[in-house]
PDB file of C-alpha atoms in Angstrom:
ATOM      1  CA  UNK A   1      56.215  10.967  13.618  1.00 37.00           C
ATOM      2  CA  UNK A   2      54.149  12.803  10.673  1.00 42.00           C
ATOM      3  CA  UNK A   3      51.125  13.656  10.850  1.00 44.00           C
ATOM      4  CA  UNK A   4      49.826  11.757   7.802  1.00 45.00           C
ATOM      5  CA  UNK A   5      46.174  10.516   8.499  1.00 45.00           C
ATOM      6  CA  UNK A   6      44.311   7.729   7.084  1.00 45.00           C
ATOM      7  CA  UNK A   7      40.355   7.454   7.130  1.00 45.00           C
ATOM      8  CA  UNK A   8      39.021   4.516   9.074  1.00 46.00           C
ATOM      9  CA  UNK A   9      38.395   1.728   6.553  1.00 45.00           C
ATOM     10  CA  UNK A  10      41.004   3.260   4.015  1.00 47.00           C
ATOM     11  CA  UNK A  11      43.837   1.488   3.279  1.00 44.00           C
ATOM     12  CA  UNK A  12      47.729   3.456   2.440  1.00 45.00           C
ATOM     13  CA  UNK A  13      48.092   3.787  -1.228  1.00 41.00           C
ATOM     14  CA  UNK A  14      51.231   1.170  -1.289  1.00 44.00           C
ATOM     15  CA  UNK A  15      49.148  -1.601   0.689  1.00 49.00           C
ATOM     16  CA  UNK A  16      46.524  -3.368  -1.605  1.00 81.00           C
ATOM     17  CA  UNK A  17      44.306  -6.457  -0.829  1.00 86.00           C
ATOM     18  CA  UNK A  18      46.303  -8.739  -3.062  1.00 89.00           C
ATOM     19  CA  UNK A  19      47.801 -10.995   1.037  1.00 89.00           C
ATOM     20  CA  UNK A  20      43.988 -10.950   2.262  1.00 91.00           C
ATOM     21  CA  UNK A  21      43.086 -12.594  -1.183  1.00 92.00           C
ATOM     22  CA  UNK A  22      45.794 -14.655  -1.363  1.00 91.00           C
ATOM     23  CA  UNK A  23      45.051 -16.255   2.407  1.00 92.00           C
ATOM     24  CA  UNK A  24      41.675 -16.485   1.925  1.00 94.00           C
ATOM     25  CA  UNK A  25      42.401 -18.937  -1.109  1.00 94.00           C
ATOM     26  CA  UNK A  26      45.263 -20.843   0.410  1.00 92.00           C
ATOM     27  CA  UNK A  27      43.191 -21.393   3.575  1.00 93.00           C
ATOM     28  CA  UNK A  28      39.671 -22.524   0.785  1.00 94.00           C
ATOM     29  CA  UNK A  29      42.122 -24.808  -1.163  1.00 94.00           C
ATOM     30  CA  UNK A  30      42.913 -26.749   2.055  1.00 94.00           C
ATOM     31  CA  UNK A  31      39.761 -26.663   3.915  1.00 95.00           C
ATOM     32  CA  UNK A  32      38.858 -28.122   0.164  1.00 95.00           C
ATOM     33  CA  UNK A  33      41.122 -30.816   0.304  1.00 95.00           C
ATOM     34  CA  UNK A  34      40.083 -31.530   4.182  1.00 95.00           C
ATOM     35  CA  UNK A  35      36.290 -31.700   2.705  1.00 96.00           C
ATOM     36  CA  UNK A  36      37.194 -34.515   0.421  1.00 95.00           C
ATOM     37  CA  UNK A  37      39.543 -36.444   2.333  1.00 95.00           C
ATOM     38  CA  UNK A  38      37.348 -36.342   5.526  1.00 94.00           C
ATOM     39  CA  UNK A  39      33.483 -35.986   3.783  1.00 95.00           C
ATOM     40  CA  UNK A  40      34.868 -37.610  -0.078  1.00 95.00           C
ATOM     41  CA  UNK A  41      34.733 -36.153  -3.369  1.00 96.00           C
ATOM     42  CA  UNK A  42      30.982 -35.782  -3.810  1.00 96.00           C
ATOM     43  CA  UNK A  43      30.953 -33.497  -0.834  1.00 96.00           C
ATOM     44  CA  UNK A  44      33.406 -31.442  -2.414  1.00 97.00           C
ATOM     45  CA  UNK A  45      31.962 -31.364  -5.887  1.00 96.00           C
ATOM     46  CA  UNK A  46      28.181 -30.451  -3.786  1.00 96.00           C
ATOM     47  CA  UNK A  47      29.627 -27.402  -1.773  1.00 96.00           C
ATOM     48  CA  UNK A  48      32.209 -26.349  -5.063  1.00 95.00           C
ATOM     49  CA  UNK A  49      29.117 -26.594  -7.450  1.00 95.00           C
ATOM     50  CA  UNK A  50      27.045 -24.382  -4.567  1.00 96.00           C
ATOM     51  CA  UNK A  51      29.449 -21.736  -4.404  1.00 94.00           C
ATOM     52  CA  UNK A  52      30.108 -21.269  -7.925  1.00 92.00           C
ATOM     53  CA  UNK A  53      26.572 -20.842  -8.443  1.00 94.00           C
ATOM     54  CA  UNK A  54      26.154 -18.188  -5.772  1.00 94.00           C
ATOM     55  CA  UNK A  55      29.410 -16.032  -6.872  1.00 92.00           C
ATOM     56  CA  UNK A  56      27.904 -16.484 -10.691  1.00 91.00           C
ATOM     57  CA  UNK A  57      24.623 -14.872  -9.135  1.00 92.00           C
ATOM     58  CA  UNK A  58      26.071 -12.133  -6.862  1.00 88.00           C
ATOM     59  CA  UNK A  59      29.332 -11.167  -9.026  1.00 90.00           C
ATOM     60  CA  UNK A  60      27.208 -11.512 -12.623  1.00 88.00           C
ATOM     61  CA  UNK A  61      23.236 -11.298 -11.959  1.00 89.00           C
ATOM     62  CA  UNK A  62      23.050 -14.873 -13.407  1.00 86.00           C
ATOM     63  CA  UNK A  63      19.380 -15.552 -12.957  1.00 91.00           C
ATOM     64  CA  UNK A  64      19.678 -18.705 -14.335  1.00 91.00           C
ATOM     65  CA  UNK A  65      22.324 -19.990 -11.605  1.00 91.00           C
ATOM     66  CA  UNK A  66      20.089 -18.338  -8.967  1.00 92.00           C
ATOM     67  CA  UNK A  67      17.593 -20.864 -10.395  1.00 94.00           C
ATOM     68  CA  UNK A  68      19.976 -23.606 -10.272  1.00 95.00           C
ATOM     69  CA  UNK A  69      21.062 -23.183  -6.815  1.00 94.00           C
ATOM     70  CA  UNK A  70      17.765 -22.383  -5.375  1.00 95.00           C
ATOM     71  CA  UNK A  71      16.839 -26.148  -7.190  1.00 94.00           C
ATOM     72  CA  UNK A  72      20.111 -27.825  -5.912  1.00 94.00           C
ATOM     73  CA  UNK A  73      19.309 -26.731  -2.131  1.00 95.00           C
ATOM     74  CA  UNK A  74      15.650 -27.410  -2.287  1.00 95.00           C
ATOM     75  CA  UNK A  75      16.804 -31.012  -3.120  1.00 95.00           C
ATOM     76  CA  UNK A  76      19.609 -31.223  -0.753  1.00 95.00           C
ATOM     77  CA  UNK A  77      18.997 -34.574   1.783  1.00 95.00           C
ATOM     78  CA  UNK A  78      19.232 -33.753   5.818  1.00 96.00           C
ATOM     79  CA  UNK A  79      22.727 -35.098   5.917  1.00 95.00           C
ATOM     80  CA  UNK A  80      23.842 -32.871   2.604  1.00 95.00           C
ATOM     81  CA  UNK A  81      22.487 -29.888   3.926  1.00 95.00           C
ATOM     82  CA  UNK A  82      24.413 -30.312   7.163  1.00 95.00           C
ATOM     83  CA  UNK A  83      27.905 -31.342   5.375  1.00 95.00           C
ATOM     84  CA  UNK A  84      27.221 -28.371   3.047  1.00 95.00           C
ATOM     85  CA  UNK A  85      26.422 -25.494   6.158  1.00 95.00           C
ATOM     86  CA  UNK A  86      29.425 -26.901   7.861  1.00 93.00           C
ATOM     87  CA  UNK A  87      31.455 -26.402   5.082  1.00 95.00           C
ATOM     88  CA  UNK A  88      30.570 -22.805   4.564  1.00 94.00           C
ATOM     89  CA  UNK A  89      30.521 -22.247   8.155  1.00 92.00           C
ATOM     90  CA  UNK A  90      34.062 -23.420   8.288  1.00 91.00           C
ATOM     91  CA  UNK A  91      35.087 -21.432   5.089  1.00 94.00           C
ATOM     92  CA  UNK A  92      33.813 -18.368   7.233  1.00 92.00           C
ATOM     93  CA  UNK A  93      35.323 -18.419   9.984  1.00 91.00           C
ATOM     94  CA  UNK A  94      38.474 -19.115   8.010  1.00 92.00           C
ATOM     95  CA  UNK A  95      38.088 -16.143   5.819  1.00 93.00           C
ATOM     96  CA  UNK A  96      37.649 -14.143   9.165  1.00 92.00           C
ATOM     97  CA  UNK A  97      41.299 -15.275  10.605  1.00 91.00           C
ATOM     98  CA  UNK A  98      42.448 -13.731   7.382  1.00 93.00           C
ATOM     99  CA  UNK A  99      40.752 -10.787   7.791  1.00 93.00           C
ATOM    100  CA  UNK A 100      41.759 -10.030  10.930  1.00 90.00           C
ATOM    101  CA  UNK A 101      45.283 -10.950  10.382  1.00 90.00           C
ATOM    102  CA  UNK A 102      44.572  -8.794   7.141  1.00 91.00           C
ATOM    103  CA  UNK A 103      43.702  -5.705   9.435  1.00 88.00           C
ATOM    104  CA  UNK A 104      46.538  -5.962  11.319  1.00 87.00           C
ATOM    105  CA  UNK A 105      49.075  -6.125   8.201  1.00 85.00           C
ATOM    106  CA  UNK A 106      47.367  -2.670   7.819  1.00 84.00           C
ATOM    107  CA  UNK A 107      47.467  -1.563  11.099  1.00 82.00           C
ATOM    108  CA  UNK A 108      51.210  -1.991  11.154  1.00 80.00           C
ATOM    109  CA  UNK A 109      51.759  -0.611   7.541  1.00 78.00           C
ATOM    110  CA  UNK A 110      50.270   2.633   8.668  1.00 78.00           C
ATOM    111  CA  UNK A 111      52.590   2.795  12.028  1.00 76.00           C
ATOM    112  CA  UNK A 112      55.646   2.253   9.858  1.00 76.00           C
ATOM    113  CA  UNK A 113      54.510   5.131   7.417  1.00 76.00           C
ATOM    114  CA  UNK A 114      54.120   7.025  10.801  1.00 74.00           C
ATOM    115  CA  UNK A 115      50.604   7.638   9.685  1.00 73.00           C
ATOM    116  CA  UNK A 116      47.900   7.959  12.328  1.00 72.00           C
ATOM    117  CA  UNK A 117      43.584   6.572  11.214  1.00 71.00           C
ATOM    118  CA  UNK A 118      40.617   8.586  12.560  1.00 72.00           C
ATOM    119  CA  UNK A 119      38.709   7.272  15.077  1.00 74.00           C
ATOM    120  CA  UNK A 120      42.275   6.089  17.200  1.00 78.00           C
ATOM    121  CA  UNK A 121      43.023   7.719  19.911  1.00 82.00           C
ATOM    122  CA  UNK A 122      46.088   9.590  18.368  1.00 80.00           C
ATOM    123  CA  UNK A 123      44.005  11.290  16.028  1.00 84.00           C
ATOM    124  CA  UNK A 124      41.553  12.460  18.792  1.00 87.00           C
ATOM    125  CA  UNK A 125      43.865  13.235  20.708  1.00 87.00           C
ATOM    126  CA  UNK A 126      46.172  15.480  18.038  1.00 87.00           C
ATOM    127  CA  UNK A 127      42.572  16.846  17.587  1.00 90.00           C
ATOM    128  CA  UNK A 128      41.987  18.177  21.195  1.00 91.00           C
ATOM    129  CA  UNK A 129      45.834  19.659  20.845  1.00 91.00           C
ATOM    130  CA  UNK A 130      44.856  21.300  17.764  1.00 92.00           C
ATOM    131  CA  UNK A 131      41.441  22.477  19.325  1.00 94.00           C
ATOM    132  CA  UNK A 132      43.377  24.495  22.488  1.00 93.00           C
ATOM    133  CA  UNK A 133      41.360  22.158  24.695  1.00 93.00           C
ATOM    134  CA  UNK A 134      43.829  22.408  27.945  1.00 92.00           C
ATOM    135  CA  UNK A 135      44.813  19.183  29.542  1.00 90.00           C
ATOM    136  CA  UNK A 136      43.046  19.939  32.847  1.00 92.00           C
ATOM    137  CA  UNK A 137      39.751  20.594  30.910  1.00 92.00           C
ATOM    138  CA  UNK A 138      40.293  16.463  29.539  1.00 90.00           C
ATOM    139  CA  UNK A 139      40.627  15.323  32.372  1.00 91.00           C
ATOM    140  CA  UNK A 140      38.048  16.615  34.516  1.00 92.00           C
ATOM    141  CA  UNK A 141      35.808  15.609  31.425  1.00 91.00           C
ATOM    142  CA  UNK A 142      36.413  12.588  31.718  1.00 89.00           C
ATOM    143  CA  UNK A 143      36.607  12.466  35.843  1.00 91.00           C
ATOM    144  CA  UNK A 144      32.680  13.179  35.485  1.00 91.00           C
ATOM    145  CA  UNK A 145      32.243  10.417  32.614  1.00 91.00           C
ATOM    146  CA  UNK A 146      30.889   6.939  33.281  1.00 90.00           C
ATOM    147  CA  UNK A 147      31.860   4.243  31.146  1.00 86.00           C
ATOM    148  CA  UNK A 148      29.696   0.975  31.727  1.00 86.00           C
ATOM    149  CA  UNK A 149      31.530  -2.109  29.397  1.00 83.00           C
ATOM    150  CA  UNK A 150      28.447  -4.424  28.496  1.00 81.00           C
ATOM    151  CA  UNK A 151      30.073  -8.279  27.829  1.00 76.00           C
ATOM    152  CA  UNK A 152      27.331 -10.064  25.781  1.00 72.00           C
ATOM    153  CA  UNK A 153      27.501 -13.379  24.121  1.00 65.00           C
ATOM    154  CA  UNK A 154      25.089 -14.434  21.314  1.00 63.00           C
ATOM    155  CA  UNK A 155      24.081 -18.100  21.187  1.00 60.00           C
ATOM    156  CA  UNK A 156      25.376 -18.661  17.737  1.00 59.00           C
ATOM    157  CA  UNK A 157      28.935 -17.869  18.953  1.00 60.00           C
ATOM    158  CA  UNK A 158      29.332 -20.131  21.487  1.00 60.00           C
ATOM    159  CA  UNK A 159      32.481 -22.466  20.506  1.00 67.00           C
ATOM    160  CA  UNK A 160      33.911 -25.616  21.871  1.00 77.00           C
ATOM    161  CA  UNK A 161      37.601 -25.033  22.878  1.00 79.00           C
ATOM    162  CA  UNK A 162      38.910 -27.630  20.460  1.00 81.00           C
ATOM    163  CA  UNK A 163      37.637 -25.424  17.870  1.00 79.00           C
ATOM    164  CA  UNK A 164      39.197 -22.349  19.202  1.00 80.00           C
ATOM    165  CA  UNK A 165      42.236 -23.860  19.475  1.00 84.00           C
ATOM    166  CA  UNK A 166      42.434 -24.535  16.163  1.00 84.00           C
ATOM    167  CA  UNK A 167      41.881 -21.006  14.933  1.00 85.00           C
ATOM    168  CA  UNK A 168      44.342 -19.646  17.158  1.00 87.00           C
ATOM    169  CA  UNK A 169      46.699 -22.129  15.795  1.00 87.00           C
ATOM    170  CA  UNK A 170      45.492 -21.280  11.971  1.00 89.00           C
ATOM    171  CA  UNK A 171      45.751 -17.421  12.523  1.00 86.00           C
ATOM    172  CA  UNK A 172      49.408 -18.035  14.482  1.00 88.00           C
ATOM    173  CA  UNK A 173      50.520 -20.113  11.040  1.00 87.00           C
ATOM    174  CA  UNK A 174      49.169 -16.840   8.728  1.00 88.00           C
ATOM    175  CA  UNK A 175      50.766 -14.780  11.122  1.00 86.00           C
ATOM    176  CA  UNK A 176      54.363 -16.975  10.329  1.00 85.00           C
ATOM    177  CA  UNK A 177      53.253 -16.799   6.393  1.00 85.00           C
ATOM    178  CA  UNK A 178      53.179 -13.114   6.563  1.00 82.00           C
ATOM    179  CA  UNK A 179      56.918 -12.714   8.571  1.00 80.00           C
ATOM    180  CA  UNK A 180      58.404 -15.445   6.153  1.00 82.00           C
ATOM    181  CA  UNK A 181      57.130 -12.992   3.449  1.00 78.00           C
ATOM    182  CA  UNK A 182      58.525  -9.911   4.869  1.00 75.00           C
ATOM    183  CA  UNK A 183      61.969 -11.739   5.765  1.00 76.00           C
ATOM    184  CA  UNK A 184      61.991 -12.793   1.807  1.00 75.00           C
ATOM    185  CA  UNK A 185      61.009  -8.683   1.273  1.00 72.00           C
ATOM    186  CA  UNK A 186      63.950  -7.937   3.138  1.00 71.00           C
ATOM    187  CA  UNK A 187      66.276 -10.145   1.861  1.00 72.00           C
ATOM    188  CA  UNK A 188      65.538  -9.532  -1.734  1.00 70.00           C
ATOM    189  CA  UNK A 189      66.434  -5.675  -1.044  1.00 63.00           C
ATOM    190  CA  UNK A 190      69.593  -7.070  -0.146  1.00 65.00           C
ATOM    191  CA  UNK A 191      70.226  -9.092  -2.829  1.00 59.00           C
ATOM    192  CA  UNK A 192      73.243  -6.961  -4.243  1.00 60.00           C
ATOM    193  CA  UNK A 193      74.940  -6.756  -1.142  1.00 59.00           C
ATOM    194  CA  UNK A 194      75.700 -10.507  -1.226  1.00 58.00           C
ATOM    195  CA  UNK A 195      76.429 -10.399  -4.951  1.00 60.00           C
ATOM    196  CA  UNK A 196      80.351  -9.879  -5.823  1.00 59.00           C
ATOM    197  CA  UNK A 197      80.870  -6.654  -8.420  1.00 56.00           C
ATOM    198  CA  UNK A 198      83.282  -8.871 -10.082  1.00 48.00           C
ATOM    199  CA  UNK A 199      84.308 -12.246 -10.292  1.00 45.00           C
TER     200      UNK A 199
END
C-alpha cells in the first residue's frame, strides 16, 4: 500500500466534482417534475422563479434580484410559503444523499490509489509508527482513556419512517447509477478486446 496521503476535505487530483453535480441535478429535475405533477405548474414556476433569484444574488451580487425575492416572499400566501419550504426542504435533503454518496465515491477512489486522508485512523496510526511510540505505550494510553459517546437528537430531525425509507431507497438507486457507470468505465477500456483486428 503507498503511503500517499490526502488532506481531509481534499479530493485526488483524477477525481473532480463533475458525479456530485451531475446527481444533484438529475435528482432537482425530478423532484421538479414531482412538484408539478403533484403541487401543478404554478408551484413549480413559484419555487423555480425563487431559486433563480437567490443563485442570481449569491453567485452574482444581484441586488436587484435580492429585491425581487425579498418582494416575492413577503407576498407569498400561508399555503405558498408552505409548498415553497417543502420544496426546498426536499431539494435538501436530496442534495445531501448525493453528497454523501459523493463522499463515498471519494472515499473509495483514495483506497484504490492506496492513498491514506489525515484524520483516519491509518494516518494516525502510520504517525505513532513513525513517532517510535511503542505499542505497549498505545495501549496503556488508551487503557486509562474514557470515551463517553453522547447520542443527541435535535427536534428538527425527527423523520417519519415513510420518509426515511424513501431516502434509503433514493441513495440505494445513486448508489446503482454510480456501479452502472463504472461497469460502462470498464467496459469501454475493453472495447478493443471485443473488436476483430481484421475482418
Amino acid at each position: 500500500m503507498k503511503n500517499n496521503k490526502t488532506p481531509a476535505g481534499k479530493r485526488p487530483a483524477k477525481n473532480d466534482d463533475q458525479p456530485l453535480i451531475d446527481d444533484i441535478r438529475l435528482l432537482g429535475r425530478i423532484l421538479g417534475d414531482v412538484i408539478r405533477e403533484q403541487e401543478g405548474e404554478p408551484t413549480y414556476a413559484l419555487v423555480e422563479k425563487i431559486r433563480t433569484l437567490s443563485v442570481a444574488f449569491r453567485r452574482d451580487a444581484d441586488h436587484g434580484a435580492d429585491r425581487a425575492l425579498k418582494n416575492l416572499l413577503k407576498g407569498l400566501s400561508a399555503a405558498e410559503t408552505v409548498r415553497v419550504i417543502r420544496a426546498f426542504t426536499y431539494f435538501s435533503h436530496l442534495a445531501n444523499l448525493a453528497e454523501d454518496r459523493h463522499q463515498i465515491r471519494r472515499r473509495t477512489d483514495i483506497d484504490r490509489a492506496g492513498e491514506s486522508v489525515d484524520g483516519s485512523l491509518q494516518t494516525a496510526l502510520a504517525r505513532i509508527r513513525k513517532a517510535g511510540i511503542a505499542p505497549a505505550a498505545v495501549v496503556e494510553s488508551l487503557a486509562r482513556s474514557y470515551v463517553s459517546p453522547v447520542l443527541t437528537a435535535h427536534p428538527t430531525e425527527v423523520q417519519r419512517k415513510s420518509i426515511l425509507d424513501a431516502e434509503r431507497g433514493i441513495a440505494q438507486l445513486i448508489t446503482q447509477r454510480d456501479e452502472i457507470r463504472q461497469r460502462q468505465q470498464l467496459f469501454a477500456g475493453r472495447k478493443d478486446a471485443l473488436t476483430p483486428i481484421e475482418l
